Amino acid sequence: MKKLILPFLFLAITLASAQDLFEIKGLCIAAPTSNGVDEFVRFIDEELGPNGINTLVLRVDYNYAYESRPELRGKAPLNKSQVKQMVAAAKKHEIKLIPQVNLLGHQSWAEQNSKLLEVYPEFDETPHVNLPKKYEWPNQDDLYCKSYCPLHPEIHNVVFDLIDEIIEVFEADAFHAGMDEVFYIADAHCPRCKGKDPAVLFANEVNKINSHLKKSDKQLWIWGDRLIDGASSGIGMWEASMNNTARAIDMIDTSVIICDWHYEKAVPTPALFALKGLNVISSPWRIPSVAKAQVEMMHQFKQNSAAPMKDRFMGVMQTVWSSASEFIKSYHTEKGSNEKSQEACFKAMLAAINELELSLKSTN
Ligand SMILES: [Zn+2]
């Protein structure tokens, strides 16, 4: 019997190790504008697909002509057939599309409210904070971005319509809710939230969105910063939390996928999430050596973990914070230098993945 089983075992091990290094090799970028769709589809076709990207988080927000909530359409939004063009290109290359609408935080930027607060000012967690004529950081109100009030009785009727429609049009099986850098939470002036524990408020909002998605068997993805203690880790108030939300890590459903962004160093926080039972993806921005270190770190974590934890290190995802068109244009001119740039960082991430995959294959 042993003689029969051994060749099968050997074959199974060889097949497993010849698989991709990571389950997720991703890019997170703003959805293109309506006149940039052709350029974006070409980018999927000629670059993302051939370079092995298998996950594309598209930050859509209000850049879609919502039919369920036409009042929340941004200026010149994408229409359904444009989205379908991107869906077709992604399918062709087996790339999973995950639309993002930023929820809870990021409801304003500089001097401008998001479409949600513009149309529904009653959802504002801090209506007493006026947006400045000229935004500067730091400021007296500690205003980075506005938040919506998670306890407003009408908020979920509105945002769940957006979630359902955007998932349907993108034919997605996951939704990214953002939820990063939430600075305004449990505000002392909010009649519903004052005095409440920010960690509980944050966790309840994550769980509420997650339960809604689970009803149709969809996954929730969020950024991880509010779940890391910024003081004990020394990471601070941006990539981690200094406003008492970090304990939410023990209160959120473990089916939520965490995108753990760190832009200056490959901070080993994916281990924290994985130990808590959460699946995690490491995310760089514009420092090529950080991207390379995150790829190597995630691989090391996988190799040194026991079975239940191993698979929770899902992979890496480059984040891009310029417009899609700007990124694509500089991607084509970027020569792969070690300078700080999103394009060089993305190329370094891809190169590090390829290098590791090649070395793993050659050792088998
Ligand atoms: Zn509130």
Coordinates of C-alpha atoms and ligand atoms in Angstrom, one line a residue:
M1 CA 0.0 0.0 0.0
K2 CA 2.8 2.4 1.0
K3 CA 4.3 2.1 -2.5
L4 CA 1.1 3.2 -4.1
I5 CA 0.4 6.1 -1.8
L6 CA 3.9 7.6 -1.9
P7 CA 3.9 8.6 -5.6
F8 CA 0.5 10.2 -5.1
L9 CA 1.8 12.2 -2.2
F10 CA 4.8 13.3 -4.1
L11 CA 2.6 14.4 -7.0
A12 CA 0.3 16.3 -4.7
I13 CA 3.2 18.1 -3.0
T14 CA 4.7 19.0 -6.4
L15 CA 1.4 20.4 -7.6
A16 CA 0.7 22.4 -4.5
S17 CA 4.2 24.0 -4.5
A18 CA 3.9 24.8 -8.2
Q19 CA 0.8 26.9 -7.5
D20 CA 1.0 30.7 -7.2
L21 CA 2.9 32.2 -4.3
F22 CA -0.2 34.1 -3.0
E23 CA -3.9 33.8 -3.4
I24 CA -4.1 37.6 -3.9
K25 CA -1.9 39.6 -6.2
G26 CA -3.8 42.8 -6.3
L27 CA -4.0 46.4 -7.4
C28 CA -6.2 49.0 -5.7
I29 CA -6.9 52.0 -7.8
A30 CA -9.6 54.7 -8.5
A31 CA -12.1 53.6 -11.1
P32 CA -11.4 55.4 -14.4
T33 CA -13.4 58.5 -15.3
S34 CA -16.1 57.9 -18.0
N35 CA -13.7 59.1 -20.7
G36 CA -10.9 56.9 -19.5
V37 CA -12.5 53.5 -19.8
D38 CA -10.9 52.5 -23.1
E39 CA -7.5 53.3 -21.7
F40 CA -8.2 51.4 -18.5
V41 CA -9.5 48.3 -20.4
R42 CA -6.3 48.3 -22.5
F43 CA -4.3 48.5 -19.3
I44 CA -6.1 45.4 -17.9
D45 CA -5.6 43.6 -21.2
E46 CA -2.0 44.5 -21.9
E47 CA -0.5 44.9 -18.4
L48 CA -2.5 43.6 -15.4
G49 CA -3.6 40.3 -17.0
P50 CA -0.2 39.4 -18.5
N51 CA 1.6 40.4 -15.2
G52 CA -0.4 38.0 -13.1
I53 CA -2.6 40.5 -11.2
N54 CA -5.7 38.5 -10.1
T55 CA -7.5 41.1 -8.0
L56 CA -8.5 44.6 -8.8
V57 CA -10.1 46.8 -6.1
L58 CA -11.7 49.7 -7.9
R59 CA -12.6 52.7 -5.9
V60 CA -15.9 53.7 -7.4
D61 CA -17.6 55.7 -4.6
Y62 CA -20.1 58.0 -6.4
N63 CA -18.5 57.6 -9.8
Y64 CA -21.4 55.4 -11.1
A65 CA -24.8 56.3 -12.5
Y66 CA -26.7 54.5 -9.6
E67 CA -30.2 53.7 -10.6
S68 CA -31.4 52.8 -7.1
R69 CA -30.1 56.1 -5.8
P70 CA -29.8 58.6 -8.7
E71 CA -29.4 61.4 -6.2
L72 CA -26.0 60.0 -5.4
R73 CA -24.5 60.1 -8.9
G74 CA -21.3 62.1 -9.1
K75 CA -20.4 64.3 -12.0
A76 CA -20.1 62.5 -15.4
P77 CA -20.3 59.0 -13.7
L78 CA -19.5 55.7 -15.3
N79 CA -22.6 54.1 -16.9
K80 CA -23.5 50.4 -16.9
S81 CA -22.1 49.5 -20.3
Q82 CA -18.7 51.1 -19.4
V83 CA -18.6 49.0 -16.2
K84 CA -19.5 45.9 -18.3
Q85 CA -16.5 46.6 -20.6
M86 CA -14.2 46.5 -17.6
V87 CA -16.0 43.3 -16.3
A88 CA -15.5 41.6 -19.6
A89 CA -11.8 42.5 -19.7
A90 CA -11.3 41.3 -16.1
K91 CA -13.1 38.0 -16.8
K92 CA -10.9 37.4 -19.8
H93 CA -7.8 37.5 -17.5
E94 CA -9.5 35.8 -14.6
I95 CA -9.1 39.0 -12.5
K96 CA -11.5 39.4 -9.6
L97 CA -13.1 42.9 -9.6
I98 CA -14.0 44.3 -6.1
P99 CA -15.8 47.6 -6.1
Q100 CA -15.2 50.0 -3.3
V101 CA -17.5 52.7 -1.8
N102 CA -15.9 54.3 1.2
L103 CA -18.1 53.9 4.2
L104 CA -18.1 55.5 7.7
G105 CA -15.0 57.7 7.2
H106 CA -13.7 59.6 4.2
Q107 CA -17.1 61.5 3.8
S108 CA -15.3 64.7 2.8
W109 CA -12.1 65.7 1.2
A110 CA -10.4 69.0 1.7
E111 CA -13.2 71.7 1.2
Q112 CA -15.8 69.3 -0.2
N113 CA -18.3 66.9 1.3
S114 CA -18.8 63.5 -0.3
K115 CA -21.9 63.1 -2.4
L116 CA -23.5 61.3 0.5
L117 CA -23.2 64.2 2.9
E118 CA -24.0 66.7 0.3
V119 CA -27.3 65.1 -0.4
Y120 CA -28.0 63.8 3.1
P121 CA -26.4 66.4 5.5
E122 CA -28.4 64.8 8.3
F123 CA -26.0 61.8 8.2
D124 CA -23.0 64.0 9.2
E125 CA -21.4 62.8 12.5
T126 CA -20.1 66.3 13.2
P127 CA -22.5 68.9 11.6
H128 CA -21.1 71.5 13.9
V129 CA -17.7 71.3 12.1
N130 CA -17.8 73.5 9.0
L131 CA -15.7 72.7 6.1
P132 CA -13.0 75.3 5.7
K133 CA -12.7 77.7 2.6
K134 CA -9.1 76.5 2.3
Y135 CA -8.3 73.2 3.9
E136 CA -5.1 72.8 5.9
W137 CA -3.7 70.1 8.2
P138 CA -3.4 70.3 11.2
N139 CA -6.5 72.4 12.0
Q140 CA -8.5 73.4 15.1
D141 CA -11.2 70.9 14.5
D142 CA -8.8 68.0 13.9
L143 CA -10.7 67.6 10.6
Y144 CA -9.2 65.1 8.3
C145 CA -12.3 63.7 6.7
K146 CA -16.0 63.8 7.8
S147 CA -17.7 60.6 8.9
Y148 CA -21.3 59.5 8.7
C149 CA -23.1 58.7 11.9
P150 CA -23.3 54.9 12.1
L151 CA -26.4 55.2 14.4
H152 CA -28.5 57.4 12.2
P153 CA -31.7 55.4 11.6
E154 CA -31.7 56.0 7.9
I155 CA -28.0 55.6 6.9
H156 CA -28.1 51.9 6.1
N157 CA -31.2 52.1 3.9
V158 CA -29.2 54.4 1.7
V159 CA -25.7 52.8 1.7
F160 CA -27.0 49.2 1.4
D161 CA -28.7 50.3 -1.8
L162 CA -25.3 51.5 -3.1
I163 CA -23.6 48.3 -2.1
D164 CA -26.2 46.0 -3.6
E165 CA -26.2 47.8 -6.9
I166 CA -22.4 48.2 -7.3
I167 CA -21.8 44.5 -6.5
E168 CA -24.4 43.5 -9.0
V169 CA -23.2 45.7 -11.9
F170 CA -19.5 44.6 -11.3
E171 CA -20.6 40.9 -10.9
A172 CA -18.5 40.8 -7.8
D173 CA -18.3 38.4 -5.0
A174 CA -16.7 40.9 -2.6
F175 CA -17.1 44.5 -1.7
H176 CA -14.5 46.9 -0.2
A177 CA -16.0 49.3 2.3
G178 CA -12.8 51.4 2.9
M179 CA -13.3 52.4 6.6
D180 CA -9.8 53.7 6.9
E181 CA -8.7 56.8 8.9
V182 CA -12.0 57.2 10.7
F183 CA -11.1 60.1 13.0
Y184 CA -14.6 61.3 13.8
I185 CA -16.4 58.6 15.7
A186 CA -18.4 58.7 19.0
D187 CA -18.4 62.5 18.7
A188 CA -19.3 64.2 22.0
H189 CA -21.9 66.3 20.2
C190 CA -23.6 63.5 18.4
P191 CA -26.9 62.8 20.2
R192 CA -26.8 59.1 19.2
C193 CA -23.0 58.3 19.6
K194 CA -21.8 60.5 22.5
G195 CA -20.4 58.5 25.4
K196 CA -20.3 55.3 23.4
D197 CA -17.2 53.2 23.1
P198 CA -15.5 54.0 19.7
A199 CA -14.3 50.4 19.4
V200 CA -17.8 49.0 19.8
L201 CA -19.3 51.6 17.4
F202 CA -16.6 50.7 14.8
A203 CA -17.0 47.0 15.2
N204 CA -20.8 47.2 15.1
E205 CA -20.6 49.1 11.8
V206 CA -18.2 46.5 10.3
N207 CA -20.4 43.7 11.4
K208 CA -23.6 45.3 10.2
I209 CA -22.2 45.8 6.7
N210 CA -20.7 42.3 6.8
S211 CA -24.0 40.7 7.8
H212 CA -25.8 42.5 5.0
L213 CA -23.2 41.1 2.5
K214 CA -23.3 37.6 4.0
K215 CA -27.0 37.3 3.2
S216 CA -26.1 37.1 -0.5
D217 CA -22.8 35.2 0.2
K218 CA -20.5 38.2 -0.5
Q219 CA -17.3 39.1 1.3
L220 CA -16.5 42.3 3.1
W221 CA -13.0 43.8 2.7
I222 CA -11.8 46.8 4.7
W223 CA -8.5 48.6 5.4
G224 CA -6.9 47.5 8.7
D225 CA -5.7 50.8 10.3
R226 CA -8.5 51.3 12.9
L227 CA -7.8 47.8 14.3
I228 CA -4.2 48.4 15.2
D229 CA -3.2 50.2 18.4
G230 CA -1.2 53.2 17.2
A231 CA 0.4 53.8 20.7
S232 CA 1.7 50.4 21.7
S233 CA 2.8 49.6 18.1
G234 CA 4.4 53.1 17.7
I235 CA 2.8 53.3 14.3
G236 CA 0.8 56.4 15.1
M237 CA -2.5 57.9 14.1
W238 CA -2.7 57.2 10.3
E239 CA -1.6 53.6 9.7
A240 CA -3.0 52.7 13.1
S241 CA -5.5 54.0 15.6
M242 CA -5.0 56.6 18.3
N243 CA -8.8 57.1 18.8
N244 CA -9.7 54.0 20.8
T245 CA -11.0 51.9 18.0
A246 CA -8.2 49.2 18.1
R247 CA -10.1 46.8 20.4
A248 CA -12.6 46.3 17.6
I249 CA -10.1 43.7 16.3
D250 CA -11.6 41.3 18.9
M251 CA -15.2 42.2 18.0
I252 CA -15.4 41.9 14.2
D253 CA -16.5 38.8 12.4
T254 CA -13.4 36.8 11.2
S255 CA -14.9 36.5 7.7
V256 CA -13.9 40.1 7.1
I257 CA -10.8 40.5 4.9
I258 CA -8.2 43.0 6.1
C259 CA -6.1 45.1 3.8
D260 CA -3.1 46.1 6.0
W261 CA -1.5 49.2 4.4
H262 CA 1.9 50.4 5.6
Y263 CA 3.8 52.7 3.4
E264 CA 7.1 53.5 5.1
K265 CA 8.1 50.0 6.4
A266 CA 7.0 46.4 6.1
V267 CA 5.5 46.5 9.6
P268 CA 4.8 42.9 10.7
T269 CA 1.1 43.6 11.6
P270 CA -0.2 40.9 9.2
A271 CA 0.8 38.4 12.0
L272 CA -1.5 40.3 14.4
F273 CA -4.5 39.9 12.1
A274 CA -3.8 36.3 11.3
L275 CA -3.4 35.4 15.0
K276 CA -6.9 36.9 15.5
G277 CA -8.3 34.6 12.9
L278 CA -8.5 37.3 10.1
N279 CA -7.4 36.9 6.5
V280 CA -4.9 39.7 5.6
I281 CA -3.4 41.3 2.6
S282 CA -0.3 43.5 2.9
S283 CA -0.4 46.8 0.9
P284 CA 2.5 49.1 -0.1
W285 CA 2.2 52.5 -1.9
R286 CA 5.3 54.2 -3.3
I287 CA 8.5 52.8 -1.8
P288 CA 9.8 49.9 -3.9
S289 CA 11.9 48.4 -1.1
V290 CA 8.8 48.3 1.1
A291 CA 6.8 46.4 -1.6
K292 CA 9.6 43.9 -1.9
A293 CA 9.9 43.5 1.9
Q294 CA 6.1 43.0 2.2
V295 CA 6.2 40.3 -0.4
E296 CA 9.1 38.5 1.4
M297 CA 7.5 39.0 4.8
M298 CA 4.1 37.5 3.7
H299 CA 6.0 34.6 2.2
Q300 CA 8.0 34.1 5.4
F301 CA 4.9 34.3 7.6
K302 CA 3.2 31.6 5.4
Q303 CA 6.2 29.4 5.6
N304 CA 6.6 29.7 9.3
S305 CA 3.0 29.3 10.2
A306 CA 1.0 26.2 11.2
A307 CA -1.9 25.0 9.1
P308 CA -4.8 27.2 10.4
M309 CA -2.7 30.4 10.1
K310 CA -0.9 29.7 6.8
D311 CA -3.7 30.5 4.5
R312 CA -4.7 33.7 6.3
F313 CA -1.6 35.5 4.7
M314 CA -3.5 36.0 1.5
G315 CA -1.0 38.1 -0.4
V316 CA -0.2 41.7 -1.4
M317 CA -2.0 44.6 -3.1
Q318 CA -0.5 47.7 -4.5
T319 CA -2.4 50.9 -3.6
V320 CA -2.6 53.9 -6.0
W321 CA -3.8 57.3 -4.9
S322 CA -3.6 59.3 -8.2
S323 CA -6.2 59.0 -10.9
A324 CA -6.2 55.8 -12.9
S325 CA -5.2 57.7 -16.0
E326 CA -2.3 59.5 -14.4
F327 CA -1.1 56.1 -13.0
I328 CA -1.3 54.4 -16.4
K329 CA 0.5 57.2 -18.2
S330 CA 3.4 57.2 -15.7
Y331 CA 3.4 53.4 -15.6
H332 CA 4.4 53.4 -19.3
T333 CA 7.2 56.0 -18.9
E334 CA 8.5 54.7 -15.5
K335 CA 11.8 52.9 -15.9
G336 CA 11.6 50.8 -12.8
S337 CA 13.9 53.0 -10.7
N338 CA 14.2 52.9 -6.9
E339 CA 12.8 56.4 -6.6
K340 CA 9.6 56.9 -4.6
S341 CA 6.8 56.4 -7.0
Q342 CA 3.7 54.3 -7.2
E343 CA 4.6 52.9 -10.5
A344 CA 8.1 51.8 -9.4
C345 CA 6.6 50.4 -6.3
F346 CA 4.1 48.4 -8.3
K347 CA 6.8 47.0 -10.6
A348 CA 9.0 46.1 -7.5
M349 CA 6.0 44.2 -6.0
L350 CA 5.5 42.3 -9.3
A351 CA 9.2 41.6 -9.6
A352 CA 9.5 40.3 -6.1
I353 CA 6.5 38.0 -6.6
N354 CA 8.0 36.6 -9.8
E355 CA 11.4 36.1 -8.3
L356 CA 10.0 34.1 -5.4
E357 CA 7.7 32.1 -7.6
L358 CA 10.6 31.2 -9.9
S359 CA 12.9 30.2 -7.1
L360 CA 10.1 28.1 -5.5
K361 CA 9.5 26.3 -8.8
S362 CA 13.2 25.7 -9.4
T363 CA 13.6 24.1 -6.1
N364 CA 10.9 21.5 -6.9
Ligands
ZN1 ZN -23.4 59.5 15.7

